[in-house]
Coordinates of N, CA and C in Angstrom, one line a residue:
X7 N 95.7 75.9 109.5 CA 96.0 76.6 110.7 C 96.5 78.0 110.3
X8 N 97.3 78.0 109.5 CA 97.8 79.3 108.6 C 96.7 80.4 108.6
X9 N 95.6 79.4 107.7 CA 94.9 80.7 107.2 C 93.8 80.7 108.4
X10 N 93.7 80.4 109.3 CA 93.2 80.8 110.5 C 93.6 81.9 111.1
X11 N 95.3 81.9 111.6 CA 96.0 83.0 111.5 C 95.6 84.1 110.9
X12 N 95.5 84.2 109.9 CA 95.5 85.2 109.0 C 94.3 85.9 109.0
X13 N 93.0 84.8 108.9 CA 91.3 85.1 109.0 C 91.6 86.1 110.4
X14 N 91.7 85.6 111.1 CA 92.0 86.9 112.4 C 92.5 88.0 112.3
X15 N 93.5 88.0 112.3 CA 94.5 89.2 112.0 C 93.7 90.2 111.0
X16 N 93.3 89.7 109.8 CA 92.3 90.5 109.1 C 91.2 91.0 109.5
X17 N 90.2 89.8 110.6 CA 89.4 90.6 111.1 C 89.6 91.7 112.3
X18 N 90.9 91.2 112.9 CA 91.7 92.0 113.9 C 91.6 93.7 113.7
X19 N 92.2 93.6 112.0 CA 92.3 94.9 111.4 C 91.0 95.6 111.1
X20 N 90.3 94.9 110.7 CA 89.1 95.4 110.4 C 88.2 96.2 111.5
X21 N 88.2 95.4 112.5 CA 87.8 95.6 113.8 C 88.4 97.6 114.3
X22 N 90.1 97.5 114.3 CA 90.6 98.2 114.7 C 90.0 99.4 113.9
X23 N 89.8 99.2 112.3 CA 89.8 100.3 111.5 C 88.5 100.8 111.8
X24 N 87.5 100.1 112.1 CA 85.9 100.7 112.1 C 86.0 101.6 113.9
X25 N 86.6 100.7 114.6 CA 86.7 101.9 116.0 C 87.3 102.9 115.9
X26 N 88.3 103.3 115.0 CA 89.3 104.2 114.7 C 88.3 105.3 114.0
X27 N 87.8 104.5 113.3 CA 87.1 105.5 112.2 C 86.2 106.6 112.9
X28 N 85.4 106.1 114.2 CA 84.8 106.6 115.1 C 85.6 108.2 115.9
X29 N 86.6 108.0 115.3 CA 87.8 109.2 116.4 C 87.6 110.3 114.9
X30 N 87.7 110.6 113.7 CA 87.6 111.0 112.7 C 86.5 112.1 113.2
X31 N 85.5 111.8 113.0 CA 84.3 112.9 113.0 C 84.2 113.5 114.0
X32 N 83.7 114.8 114.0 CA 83.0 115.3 116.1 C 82.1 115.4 115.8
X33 N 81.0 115.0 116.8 CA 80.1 114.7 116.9 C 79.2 116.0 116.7
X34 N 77.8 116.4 116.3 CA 77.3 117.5 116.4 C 76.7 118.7 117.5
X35 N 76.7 117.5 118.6 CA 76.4 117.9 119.9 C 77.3 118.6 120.0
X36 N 78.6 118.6 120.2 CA 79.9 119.1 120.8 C 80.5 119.8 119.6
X37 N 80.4 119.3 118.2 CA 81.3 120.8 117.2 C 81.2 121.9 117.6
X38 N 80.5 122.6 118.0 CA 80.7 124.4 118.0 C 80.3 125.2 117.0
X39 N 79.8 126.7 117.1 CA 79.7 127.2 116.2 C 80.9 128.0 115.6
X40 N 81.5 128.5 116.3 CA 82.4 129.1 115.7 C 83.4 129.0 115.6
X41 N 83.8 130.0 113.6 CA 84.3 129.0 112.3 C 86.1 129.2 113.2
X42 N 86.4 129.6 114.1 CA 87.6 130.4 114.6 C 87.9 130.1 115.7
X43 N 87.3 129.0 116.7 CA 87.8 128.8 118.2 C 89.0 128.9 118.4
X44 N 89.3 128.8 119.3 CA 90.8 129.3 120.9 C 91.5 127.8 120.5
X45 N 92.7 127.9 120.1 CA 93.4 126.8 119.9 C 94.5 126.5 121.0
X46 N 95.1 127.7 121.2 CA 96.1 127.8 122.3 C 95.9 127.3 123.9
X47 N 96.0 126.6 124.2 CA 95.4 126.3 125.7 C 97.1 126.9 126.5
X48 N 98.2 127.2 126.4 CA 98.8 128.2 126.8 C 98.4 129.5 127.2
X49 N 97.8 130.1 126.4 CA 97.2 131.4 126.3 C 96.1 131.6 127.0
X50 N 95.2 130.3 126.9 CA 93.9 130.4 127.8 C 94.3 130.4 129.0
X51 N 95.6 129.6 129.7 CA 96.1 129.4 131.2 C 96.7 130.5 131.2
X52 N 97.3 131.6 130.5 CA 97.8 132.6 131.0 C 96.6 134.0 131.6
X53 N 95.8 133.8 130.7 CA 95.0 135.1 131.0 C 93.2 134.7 130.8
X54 N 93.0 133.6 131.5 CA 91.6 132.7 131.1 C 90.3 133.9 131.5
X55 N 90.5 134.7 132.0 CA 89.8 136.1 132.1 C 89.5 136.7 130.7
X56 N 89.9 136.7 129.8 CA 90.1 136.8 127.9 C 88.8 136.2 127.5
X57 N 88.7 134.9 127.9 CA 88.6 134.0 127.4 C 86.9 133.4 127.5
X58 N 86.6 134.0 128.6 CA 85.5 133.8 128.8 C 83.9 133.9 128.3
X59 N 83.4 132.7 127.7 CA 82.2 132.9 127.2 C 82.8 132.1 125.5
X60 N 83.6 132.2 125.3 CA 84.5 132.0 124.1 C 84.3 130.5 123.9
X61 N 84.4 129.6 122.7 CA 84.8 128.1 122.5 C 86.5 128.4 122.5
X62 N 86.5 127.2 122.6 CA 87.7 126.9 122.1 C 87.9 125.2 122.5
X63 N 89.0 124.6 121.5 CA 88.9 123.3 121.4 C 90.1 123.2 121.4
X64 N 90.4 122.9 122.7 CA 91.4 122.3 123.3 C 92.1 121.0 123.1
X65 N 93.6 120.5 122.5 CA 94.1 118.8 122.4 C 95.4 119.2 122.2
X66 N 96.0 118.1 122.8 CA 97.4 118.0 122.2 C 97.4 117.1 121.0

């Protein structure tokens, strides 16, 4: 029964770590080309007139 417990919980993790792993890379559709995008999304909401035509990659 123990190592039933345990068989799970391992695959539990396992499970977790391969979905996780999926958050790591961006995808190539969506990377962007340029080496320098808009990080600030303060900045963008102050004056988004600037900004226009520009990437920028937005997250908290």
């Amino acid at each position: 029964m123990a190592g039933q417990k345990q068989g799970v919980r391992w695959l539990l993790a396992a499970a977790v770590a391969v979905a996780l792993s999926g958050c790591v890379s961006v995808p190539d559709a969506i990377k962007g080309t340029s080496p320098t995008p808009q990080q600030d999304l303060v900045r963008v909401m102050n004056a988004p007139q600037l900004y226009v035509g520009q990437e920028a990659r937005l997250w908290r």
